[in-house]
Short mmCIF file of C-alpha atoms and ligand atoms in Angstrom, two decimals:
data_model
loop_
_atom_site.label_atom_id
_atom_site.label_comp_id
_atom_site.label_asym_id
_atom_site.label_seq_id
_atom_site.Cartn_x
_atom_site.Cartn_y
_atom_site.Cartn_z
CA MET G 1 115.80 133.96 127.22
CA SER G 2 115.97 135.79 123.93
CA ILE G 3 115.69 133.86 120.72
CA ASN G 4 118.90 135.52 119.58
CA ARG G 5 120.84 134.05 122.41
CA ARG G 6 119.37 130.61 121.79
CA ASN G 7 120.29 130.84 118.11
CA PHE G 8 123.74 132.09 118.98
CA ILE G 9 124.39 129.11 121.21
CA LYS G 10 122.90 126.67 118.69
CA ASN G 11 124.88 128.14 115.81
CA SER G 12 128.15 128.29 117.67
CA VAL G 13 127.82 124.63 118.69
CA THR G 14 126.96 123.58 115.14
CA ALA G 15 129.74 125.64 113.63
CA ALA G 16 132.36 124.45 116.07
CA ALA G 17 131.29 120.83 115.67
CA GLY G 18 131.41 121.27 111.89
CA ILE G 19 135.08 122.15 111.88
CA GLY G 20 136.04 119.45 114.32
CA MET G 21 136.64 121.73 117.32
CA VAL G 22 135.30 120.85 120.72
CA PRO G 23 132.57 123.45 121.16
CA SER G 24 132.52 125.17 124.52
CA LEU G 25 128.97 124.04 125.25
CA ALA G 26 129.69 120.45 124.31
CA GLY G 27 132.86 120.55 126.36
CA SER G 28 130.73 121.33 129.37
CA VAL G 29 127.59 119.34 128.82
CA LEU G 30 126.40 119.91 132.34
CA SER G 31 126.54 123.66 132.27
CA TYR G 32 125.72 126.60 130.09
CA PRO G 33 128.43 129.19 129.49
CA ALA G 34 128.19 131.71 132.28
CA GLY G 35 128.19 135.43 132.15
CA THR G 36 126.04 136.60 129.25
CA ASN G 37 122.45 137.66 129.63
CA ALA G 38 122.29 136.36 133.16
CA ASN G 39 119.10 138.35 133.68
CA ASP G 40 117.28 137.20 130.56
CA LYS G 41 113.76 135.99 131.07
CA ILE G 42 113.39 132.22 131.26
CA VAL G 43 110.15 130.92 129.82
CA LEU G 44 108.75 127.66 131.20
CA ALA G 45 105.98 125.23 130.36
CA LEU G 46 104.56 122.62 132.71
CA ILE G 47 103.63 119.17 131.37
CA GLY G 48 101.57 117.24 133.94
CA ALA G 49 100.10 119.86 136.25
CA ARG G 50 98.02 118.19 138.95
CA ASN G 51 100.31 117.73 141.93
CA MET G 52 104.11 117.66 142.06
CA GLY G 53 104.62 119.35 138.70
CA TRP G 54 102.52 122.21 140.02
CA GLY G 55 104.65 122.39 143.16
CA ASP G 56 107.76 122.52 141.00
CA LEU G 57 106.32 125.28 138.84
CA ARG G 58 105.39 127.40 141.86
CA ASP G 59 108.90 127.29 143.29
CA LEU G 60 110.47 127.88 139.87
CA LEU G 61 108.27 130.95 139.42
CA LYS G 62 109.63 132.35 142.68
CA GLN G 63 112.99 132.75 140.93
CA PRO G 64 113.63 136.17 139.33
CA ASN G 65 112.41 136.79 135.79
CA VAL G 66 110.90 133.35 135.23
CA GLU G 67 107.55 133.05 133.48
CA CYS G 68 105.16 130.21 132.67
CA LYS G 69 103.82 130.40 129.12
CA THR G 70 101.91 127.11 128.87
CA LEU G 71 100.24 124.52 131.05
CA CYS G 72 99.84 121.09 129.48
CA ASP G 73 97.70 118.31 130.90
CA VAL G 74 95.31 115.68 129.56
CA ASP G 75 92.64 116.62 132.10
CA ASP G 76 90.61 119.79 131.39
CA ALA G 77 89.68 120.17 135.05
CA VAL G 78 93.35 120.21 136.07
CA LEU G 79 94.17 122.72 133.33
CA GLU G 80 91.36 125.06 134.29
CA GLN G 81 92.08 124.88 138.01
CA LYS G 82 95.81 125.43 137.66
CA ALA G 83 95.36 128.28 135.18
CA LYS G 84 93.08 129.96 137.70
CA ASP G 85 95.54 129.29 140.54
CA LEU G 86 98.37 130.79 138.48
CA MET G 87 96.42 133.94 137.74
CA ASP G 88 95.27 134.20 141.37
CA GLU G 89 98.93 134.25 142.30
CA GLY G 90 99.49 137.19 139.95
CA HIS G 91 100.96 135.40 136.96
CA PRO G 92 99.85 136.02 133.36
CA LYS G 93 97.16 133.82 131.85
CA PRO G 94 98.87 130.69 130.48
CA LEU G 95 98.13 128.92 127.23
CA LEU G 96 96.41 125.57 127.81
CA GLU G 97 97.39 122.49 125.83
CA LYS G 98 96.64 118.76 125.92
CA ASP G 99 99.38 117.59 123.56
CA TYR G 100 102.89 118.04 124.96
CA ARG G 101 104.38 117.84 121.45
CA LYS G 102 102.79 121.19 120.62
CA VAL G 103 104.44 122.67 123.69
CA LEU G 104 107.81 121.43 122.49
CA GLU G 105 107.29 123.10 119.11
CA ASP G 106 107.02 126.51 120.81
CA LYS G 107 110.34 128.30 120.25
CA ASP G 108 109.68 130.75 123.10
CA ILE G 109 109.90 128.02 125.70
CA ASP G 110 113.33 127.57 127.24
CA ALA G 111 112.62 124.76 129.68
CA VAL G 112 109.86 122.32 130.55
CA ILE G 113 108.84 120.76 133.83
CA ILE G 114 107.67 117.17 133.49
CA GLY G 115 105.25 116.28 136.28
CA THR G 116 103.44 113.42 134.57
CA PRO G 117 103.18 109.88 136.01
CA ASP G 118 106.40 107.87 135.69
CA HIS G 119 105.42 106.04 132.48
CA TRP G 120 105.15 109.45 130.82
CA HIS G 121 108.59 110.85 131.70
CA CYS G 122 110.66 109.34 128.94
CA LEU G 123 109.15 110.51 125.67
CA PRO G 124 108.63 114.16 126.69
CA THR G 125 112.13 114.35 128.18
CA VAL G 126 113.84 112.89 125.11
CA GLU G 127 111.78 115.03 122.74
CA ALA G 128 112.30 118.16 124.85
CA CYS G 129 116.06 117.67 124.74
CA ALA G 130 115.89 117.15 120.97
CA ALA G 131 113.85 120.34 120.69
CA GLY G 132 116.56 122.28 122.55
CA LYS G 133 114.72 122.68 125.85
CA HIS G 134 116.18 122.19 129.30
CA VAL G 135 114.18 119.85 131.51
CA TYR G 136 113.18 119.61 135.15
CA VAL G 137 111.80 116.07 135.30
CA GLU G 138 110.23 114.53 138.35
CA LYS G 139 111.63 111.43 139.96
CA PRO G 140 111.93 108.51 139.45
CA LEU G 141 113.64 109.43 136.20
CA ALA G 142 111.33 106.97 134.42
CA ASN G 143 109.47 103.71 134.90
CA SER G 144 112.06 101.32 133.44
CA ILE G 145 115.80 100.88 132.97
CA GLY G 146 115.49 101.08 129.17
CA GLU G 147 113.81 104.46 129.48
CA ILE G 148 116.30 105.97 131.91
CA ASN G 149 119.14 104.88 129.63
CA VAL G 150 117.71 106.50 126.52
CA MET G 151 116.87 109.66 128.48
CA MET G 152 120.47 110.00 129.59
CA ASP G 153 121.63 109.42 126.03
CA ALA G 154 119.32 112.20 124.85
CA ALA G 155 120.52 114.68 127.49
CA ARG G 156 124.10 113.99 126.45
CA LYS G 157 123.49 114.02 122.70
CA TYR G 158 121.52 117.27 122.73
CA LYS G 159 123.59 118.80 125.52
CA ARG G 160 120.62 119.86 127.59
CA LEU G 161 120.42 120.46 131.32
CA VAL G 162 118.21 117.84 132.94
CA GLN G 163 117.50 118.31 136.63
CA VAL G 164 115.77 115.38 138.33
CA GLY G 165 113.30 116.11 141.14
CA GLN G 166 115.43 114.53 143.84
CA GLN G 167 115.41 117.69 145.91
CA GLN G 168 117.30 116.20 148.85
CA ARG G 169 120.40 116.99 146.79
CA SER G 170 119.70 120.68 147.44
CA GLY G 171 118.90 120.35 151.13
CA ASP G 172 121.44 121.85 153.50
CA HIS G 173 120.85 119.36 156.29
CA TRP G 174 121.26 116.50 153.78
CA LYS G 175 124.51 118.07 152.59
CA SER G 176 125.81 118.27 156.16
CA ALA G 177 124.70 114.68 156.85
CA ILE G 178 126.57 113.46 153.78
CA GLU G 179 129.65 115.46 154.78
CA PHE G 180 129.50 113.92 158.22
CA VAL G 181 129.27 110.39 156.82
CA GLN G 182 132.19 111.15 154.53
CA SER G 183 134.28 112.67 157.33
CA GLY G 184 135.12 109.20 158.63
CA LYS G 185 133.93 110.02 162.17
CA LEU G 186 131.43 107.16 162.11
CA GLY G 187 134.31 104.76 161.55
CA THR G 188 133.96 101.98 159.00
CA ILE G 189 130.51 101.92 157.49
CA ARG G 190 129.45 98.35 156.84
CA GLN G 191 125.73 98.77 156.13
CA VAL G 192 123.44 101.45 154.72
CA LYS G 193 119.77 100.81 155.36
CA PHE G 194 116.70 102.54 153.97
CA TRP G 195 113.13 102.13 155.04
CA ALA G 196 109.80 103.59 153.88
CA ASN G 197 106.55 102.70 155.64
CA PHE G 198 103.56 104.53 154.25
CA ASN G 199 99.84 103.87 154.40
CA TYR G 200 99.40 104.69 150.71
CA GLY G 201 101.67 101.75 149.87
CA ALA G 202 98.73 99.47 150.70
CA GLY G 203 96.71 100.73 147.72
CA ASN G 204 93.02 101.60 147.75
CA MET G 205 89.95 99.40 148.07
CA PRO G 206 89.02 98.04 144.61
CA VAL G 207 86.45 99.90 142.53
CA PRO G 208 84.90 98.71 139.25
CA ASP G 209 86.13 99.93 135.89
CA SER G 210 84.14 102.89 134.62
CA GLU G 211 83.96 105.48 131.88
CA PRO G 212 86.72 108.10 132.23
CA PRO G 213 85.40 111.35 133.69
CA GLU G 214 84.37 114.09 131.26
CA GLY G 215 87.21 116.27 129.97
CA ILE G 216 89.95 113.64 130.29
CA ASP G 217 91.84 112.33 127.29
CA TYR G 218 92.29 108.87 128.81
CA ASP G 219 93.99 107.37 125.78
CA ARG G 220 96.63 110.09 125.95
CA TRP G 221 96.99 109.55 129.72
CA LEU G 222 97.75 105.87 129.00
CA GLY G 223 100.10 106.90 126.20
CA PRO G 224 102.70 104.18 125.61
CA ALA G 225 101.20 101.95 128.36
CA PRO G 226 98.89 99.06 127.41
CA LYS G 227 95.28 99.89 126.59
CA ARG G 228 92.79 98.95 129.30
CA PRO G 229 89.48 100.19 130.64
CA PHE G 230 89.54 103.23 132.91
CA ASN G 231 89.72 102.55 136.63
CA GLN G 232 89.91 105.35 139.18
CA ASN G 233 92.47 103.44 141.28
CA ARG G 234 94.90 103.34 138.38
CA PHE G 235 94.57 107.04 137.72
CA HIS G 236 95.40 110.42 139.34
CA GLY G 237 97.63 109.98 142.36
CA SER G 238 97.21 106.21 142.89
CA TRP G 239 98.68 105.02 139.53
CA ARG G 240 102.03 104.46 141.29
CA MET G 241 100.86 101.11 142.68
CA PHE G 242 100.41 99.70 139.15
CA ARG G 243 103.32 98.37 137.15
CA ASP G 244 102.45 99.94 133.81
CA TYR G 245 102.75 103.44 135.28
CA GLY G 246 104.92 103.32 138.40
CA GLY G 247 107.14 101.23 140.63
CA GLY G 248 105.34 101.38 143.99
CA LEU G 249 107.15 102.45 147.14
CA MET G 250 110.39 100.94 145.79
CA SER G 251 110.75 103.60 143.14
CA ASP G 252 108.55 106.33 144.64
CA TRP G 253 110.56 106.64 147.85
CA GLY G 254 113.43 104.39 146.86
CA VAL G 255 115.04 106.87 144.50
CA HIS G 256 114.97 109.66 147.10
CA LEU G 257 116.53 107.64 149.90
CA ILE G 258 118.85 105.36 147.94
CA ASP G 259 120.24 108.51 146.31
CA MET G 260 121.36 109.66 149.78
CA GLY G 261 123.14 106.36 150.35
CA LEU G 262 124.88 106.43 146.98
CA TRP G 263 125.89 110.06 147.49
CA ALA G 264 127.32 109.52 150.97
CA MET G 265 129.15 106.34 149.99
CA ASN G 266 130.43 107.98 146.79
CA VAL G 267 128.97 105.25 144.59
CA LYS G 268 128.95 106.02 140.87
CA THR G 269 128.06 102.62 139.45
CA GLY G 270 125.33 100.03 139.73
CA PRO G 271 125.35 97.32 142.41
CA ARG G 272 127.28 94.07 142.01
CA SER G 273 124.05 92.14 142.43
CA VAL G 274 120.51 92.61 143.69
CA PHE G 275 118.16 90.22 145.43
CA SER G 276 114.61 91.11 146.51
CA MET G 277 112.01 89.30 148.52
CA GLY G 278 108.46 90.39 149.10
CA GLY G 279 104.86 90.31 148.03
CA ASN G 280 101.46 91.66 148.83
CA PHE G 281 101.34 90.01 152.23
CA ALA G 282 99.07 92.27 154.28
CA ASN G 283 96.72 93.99 151.85
CA ARG G 284 95.42 91.25 149.61
CA ASP G 285 91.97 92.82 149.44
CA ARG G 286 93.38 96.03 147.97
CA ALA G 287 93.86 97.25 144.41
CA LEU G 288 97.60 97.17 143.87
CA GLU G 289 100.12 95.31 141.76
CA MET G 290 103.26 96.40 143.53
CA PRO G 291 104.32 94.48 146.65
CA ASP G 292 103.18 96.02 149.93
CA THR G 293 106.21 94.37 151.55
CA LEU G 294 109.66 94.31 150.03
CA THR G 295 113.23 93.80 151.22
CA VAL G 296 116.06 94.30 148.76
CA LEU G 297 119.69 93.36 149.31
CA TYR G 298 122.20 95.32 147.25
CA GLU G 299 125.66 93.79 147.07
CA MET G 300 128.13 96.68 147.08
CA ASP G 301 131.90 96.99 147.23
CA GLY G 302 132.83 96.57 150.88
CA PHE G 303 129.42 97.19 152.44
CA ASN G 304 125.79 96.11 152.17
CA MET G 305 122.79 98.21 151.26
CA ILE G 306 119.32 97.15 152.31
CA TRP G 307 116.00 98.62 151.21
CA GLU G 308 112.81 97.79 153.08
CA HIS G 309 109.26 99.02 152.67
CA ASN G 310 105.94 98.25 154.30
CA GLY G 311 102.79 99.66 152.72
CA GLY G 312 99.83 100.21 155.03
CA VAL G 313 101.80 100.91 158.22
CA GLN G 314 103.56 104.06 159.33
CA GLN G 315 105.75 102.99 162.24
CA GLY G 316 109.44 102.57 161.64
CA PRO G 317 112.83 102.34 163.34
CA TYR G 318 113.75 105.29 165.63
CA ASP G 319 110.12 106.42 165.50
CA GLN G 320 110.55 107.43 161.85
CA LEU G 321 108.25 106.15 159.15
CA TYR G 322 111.03 106.50 156.59
CA GLY G 323 114.72 107.21 156.65
CA VAL G 324 118.25 106.17 155.92
CA LYS G 325 120.88 105.01 158.36
CA PHE G 326 124.61 104.55 158.05
CA ILE G 327 125.97 101.97 160.47
CA GLY G 328 129.59 102.70 161.38
CA THR G 329 131.91 101.16 163.91
CA ASN G 330 131.82 104.32 166.05
CA GLY G 331 128.19 105.26 165.61
CA THR G 332 125.09 105.25 163.44
CA LEU G 333 123.84 108.31 161.55
CA ILE G 334 120.08 108.45 160.96
CA ALA G 335 118.52 110.93 158.54
CA ASN G 336 115.19 111.87 157.04
CA ARG G 337 113.67 115.05 155.59
CA GLU G 338 113.24 116.51 159.06
CA ARG G 339 116.68 116.03 160.62
CA TRP G 340 119.77 113.95 161.08
CA LYS G 341 121.40 112.72 164.22
CA VAL G 342 124.13 110.38 165.38
CA LEU G 343 123.82 107.57 167.91
CA PRO G 344 127.35 106.91 169.16
CA GLU G 345 128.60 103.45 170.09
CA TRP G 346 129.66 102.79 173.64
CA GLY G 347 133.29 101.64 173.93
CA GLU G 348 134.84 100.06 177.03
CA GLU G 349 134.79 103.22 179.11
CA ALA G 350 133.47 105.98 176.92
CA TYR G 351 131.58 106.64 173.75
CA ARG G 352 133.63 105.88 170.67
CA MET G 353 132.84 109.23 169.15
CA GLU G 354 131.37 112.57 170.05
CA ALA G 355 127.89 112.91 168.60
CA PRO G 356 127.09 116.32 167.12
CA GLU G 357 123.84 118.01 168.06
CA GLU G 358 120.79 116.88 166.13
CA GLN G 359 120.66 118.83 162.86
CA PRO G 360 117.19 119.97 161.79
CA SER G 361 116.17 120.61 158.20
CA ASP G 362 115.50 124.20 157.14
CA LYS G 363 112.81 122.79 154.79
CA LYS G 364 114.29 124.66 151.84
CA SER G 365 115.49 121.74 149.75
CA HIS G 366 112.78 122.08 147.10
CA ILE G 367 113.04 125.82 146.60
CA ASN G 368 116.84 125.51 146.55
CA HIS G 369 116.55 122.76 143.94
CA CYS G 370 114.40 125.00 141.74
CA ALA G 371 116.77 127.94 142.18
CA ASN G 372 119.65 125.67 141.24
CA PHE G 373 117.93 124.68 137.98
CA ILE G 374 117.38 128.31 137.00
CA ASN G 375 120.92 129.27 138.01
CA ALA G 376 122.28 126.36 136.00
CA ILE G 377 120.53 127.68 132.89
CA ARG G 378 121.52 131.29 133.55
CA THR G 379 124.97 131.13 135.02
CA GLY G 380 126.32 127.65 134.49
CA GLU G 381 125.95 126.67 138.15
CA LYS G 382 126.35 122.89 138.50
CA LEU G 383 123.06 121.02 138.66
CA ALA G 384 122.48 119.41 142.06
CA ALA G 385 120.62 116.39 140.64
CA GLU G 386 121.92 116.16 137.11
CA ILE G 387 120.41 113.32 135.08
CA SER G 388 123.19 110.83 135.89
CA ILE G 389 122.20 111.14 139.56
CA GLY G 390 118.54 110.43 138.84
CA HIS G 391 119.62 107.68 136.49
CA LEU G 392 121.71 105.85 139.08
CA SER G 393 119.14 105.80 141.86
CA ALA G 394 116.37 104.83 139.41
CA LEU G 395 118.58 101.97 138.22
CA TYR G 396 118.85 100.67 141.79
CA ALA G 397 115.10 101.00 142.34
CA HIS G 398 114.13 99.24 139.11
CA LEU G 399 116.62 96.43 139.69
CA GLY G 400 114.99 95.95 143.10
CA ASN G 401 111.57 95.56 141.50
CA ILE G 402 112.82 93.34 138.67
CA SER G 403 114.54 90.96 141.08
CA HIS G 404 111.25 90.69 142.97
CA TRP G 405 109.23 89.95 139.84
CA VAL G 406 111.55 87.21 138.62
CA ASP G 407 112.38 85.98 142.12
CA GLU G 408 116.07 85.72 141.34
CA ARG G 409 119.30 87.39 142.38
CA ILE G 410 120.25 89.50 139.35
CA PHE G 411 123.43 90.95 137.87
CA TYR G 412 123.28 94.05 135.67
CA ASP G 413 126.11 94.99 133.31
CA GLU G 414 126.22 98.74 132.81
CA LYS G 415 128.36 98.53 129.68
CA THR G 416 125.97 96.33 127.75
CA ARG G 417 122.92 97.58 129.69
CA ARG G 418 121.75 94.01 130.14
CA ILE G 419 120.88 91.72 133.03
CA THR G 420 123.39 89.02 132.37
CA ASN G 421 122.17 86.02 134.36
CA SER G 422 118.43 85.89 133.67
CA GLU G 423 116.69 86.21 130.32
CA LYS G 424 113.41 86.68 132.12
CA ALA G 425 114.80 89.63 134.11
CA ASP G 426 116.56 91.03 131.05
CA SER G 427 113.28 91.03 129.14
CA LEU G 428 111.89 93.47 131.75
CA ILE G 429 114.46 96.17 131.07
CA THR G 430 112.51 97.96 128.33
CA PRO G 431 108.71 98.15 128.14
CA ALA G 432 106.82 97.54 124.90
CA TYR G 433 105.35 100.86 123.78
CA ARG G 434 101.76 100.88 122.56
CA SER G 435 101.28 102.23 119.07
CA PRO G 436 101.27 104.98 117.87
CA TRP G 437 103.86 105.80 120.57
CA VAL G 438 107.32 104.56 119.65
CA PHE G 439 110.14 103.86 122.08
CA PRO G 440 112.63 106.64 121.39
CA SER G 441 116.00 106.05 119.83
CA VAL G 442 118.81 108.54 120.25
N1 LIG Z 501 109.96 115.10 144.15
C1 LIG Z 501 109.02 114.67 144.97
O1 LIG Z 501 109.16 114.72 146.18
C2 LIG Z 501 107.75 114.12 144.38
C3 LIG Z 501 106.57 114.09 145.14
C4 LIG Z 501 105.41 113.61 144.54
C5 LIG Z 501 105.43 113.15 143.23
N2 LIG Z 501 106.60 113.17 142.54
C6 LIG Z 501 106.65 112.69 141.14
O2 LIG Z 501 105.93 113.58 140.32
C7 LIG Z 501 105.34 112.88 139.22
C8 LIG Z 501 103.84 113.16 139.20
O3 LIG Z 501 103.28 112.68 140.38
P1 LIG Z 501 101.93 113.33 140.92
O4 LIG Z 501 101.75 112.86 142.30
O5 LIG Z 501 101.95 114.78 140.64
O6 LIG Z 501 100.87 112.59 139.95
P2 LIG Z 501 99.38 113.05 139.59
O7 LIG Z 501 98.68 111.84 139.08
O8 LIG Z 501 98.78 113.77 140.73
O9 LIG Z 501 99.58 114.13 138.43
C9 LIG Z 501 100.05 113.78 137.16
C10 LIG Z 501 99.44 114.73 136.13
O10 LIG Z 501 99.98 114.40 134.85
C11 LIG Z 501 98.91 114.48 133.89
N3 LIG Z 501 99.27 113.72 132.69
C12 LIG Z 501 99.25 112.38 132.49
N4 LIG Z 501 99.66 112.10 131.24
C13 LIG Z 501 99.92 113.28 130.64
C14 LIG Z 501 100.39 113.65 129.35
N5 LIG Z 501 100.65 112.74 128.41
N6 LIG Z 501 100.56 114.96 129.07
C15 LIG Z 501 100.29 115.90 130.00
N7 LIG Z 501 99.84 115.62 131.24
C16 LIG Z 501 99.68 114.33 131.55
C17 LIG Z 501 97.71 113.92 134.65
O11 LIG Z 501 96.49 114.24 134.05
C18 LIG Z 501 97.91 114.57 136.02
O12 LIG Z 501 97.30 115.84 136.05
C19 LIG Z 501 105.66 111.40 139.45
O13 LIG Z 501 106.75 111.02 138.67
C20 LIG Z 501 106.00 111.34 140.93
O14 LIG Z 501 106.88 110.29 141.27
C21 LIG Z 501 107.74 113.67 143.07
#
């Protein structure tokens, strides 16, 4: 996108705000004005390049006239490998950077992808919004409720587009599943259940602390998280089983699947209450802080929601290791990333409903999600997983973990952003940031 256009938008917002008008951009915080310069180049940078961020970048670069200027990571080996991979795929040589703040200073960059571990989503997102960049941030939106709240405040204050990497929102078979649930054909839905059984949820075998490998800025990888010696298990890929950096299966898979339940049931607010039970019951010899076994009861208006995960096993109901099901009086709809189908209830003489044919996924949800982000910037198309969507499902996931840690049923008040019945639980809403990193205020 040309600098002139960026300045034009910035100036028109400032000018309109200055004379008390509602500026067009502010009036439509979730979309850019459509029409002008729809073919302008969009320049991206990737922050956190090893795995999912890289996948996001690749699908974003498949969109017309999108370019990657900079790769940012704290690991030299990741930077070098991904720069080579980019060039092998015919893209220009990117700049390489270890400090994301330098990336945000670059006026050429229109949008950033944030593919860092969960404890490193908040600061770059807030600062990117403040710097005028749009953001594609991976899920879960962040690693705590305090962080997701301030991120949403930043997106709103700076009027930036923030797409959360909950790509199911852009999947056609998910859309048709949600439409089917909402059609009423299943009858009254009294329970929505989610399950996620994955071997990686058992953690790895313990290994001793060691020196960080050459070329890694470990202190910067820790960032706002507490200082501690390097341990390979708490690092690339497997950090998600440790509380300082991630929320285990509850937030890793929870946000994806719970989002489908909230979408289908048209839920826009937090639960009435949350109660979790679990622990590390089956993998006590492993290196993990998050429970390998967890069941969470969400009290909703007129129905129940239940989350369940089992780390270290991969069998699940209906022969699916993960999924969501909607239990209606006429039938149950079961969905995962591969397909959805309906199991009708038998009435006295006939099935209570006609089950549609099984609906397979076209496996395009991620590329669609990336196209949607670019179209939102260019044409004002509505974001499929706008930040409030990522915020809500992350809220449910974090409340599930907090209830487990304090071993209490908890009540969260969205207005005050507090857990109202437990000081212990309330104290877990916002993490303490390690100096020199400061928890952002917006
Ligand atoms: N949408 C999905 O389906 C999906 C799938 C997998 C992962 N994810 C999400 O993607 C995110 C990343 O997960 P992953 O599996 O790619 O993790 P990963 O550990 O493989 O990669 C994270 C990268 O971030 C880098 N990093 C850490 N701190 C940094 C900093 N301050 N600045 C720049 N780079 C930094 C690391 O060095 C590493 O290269 C997580 O939030 C995860 O939940 C989403």
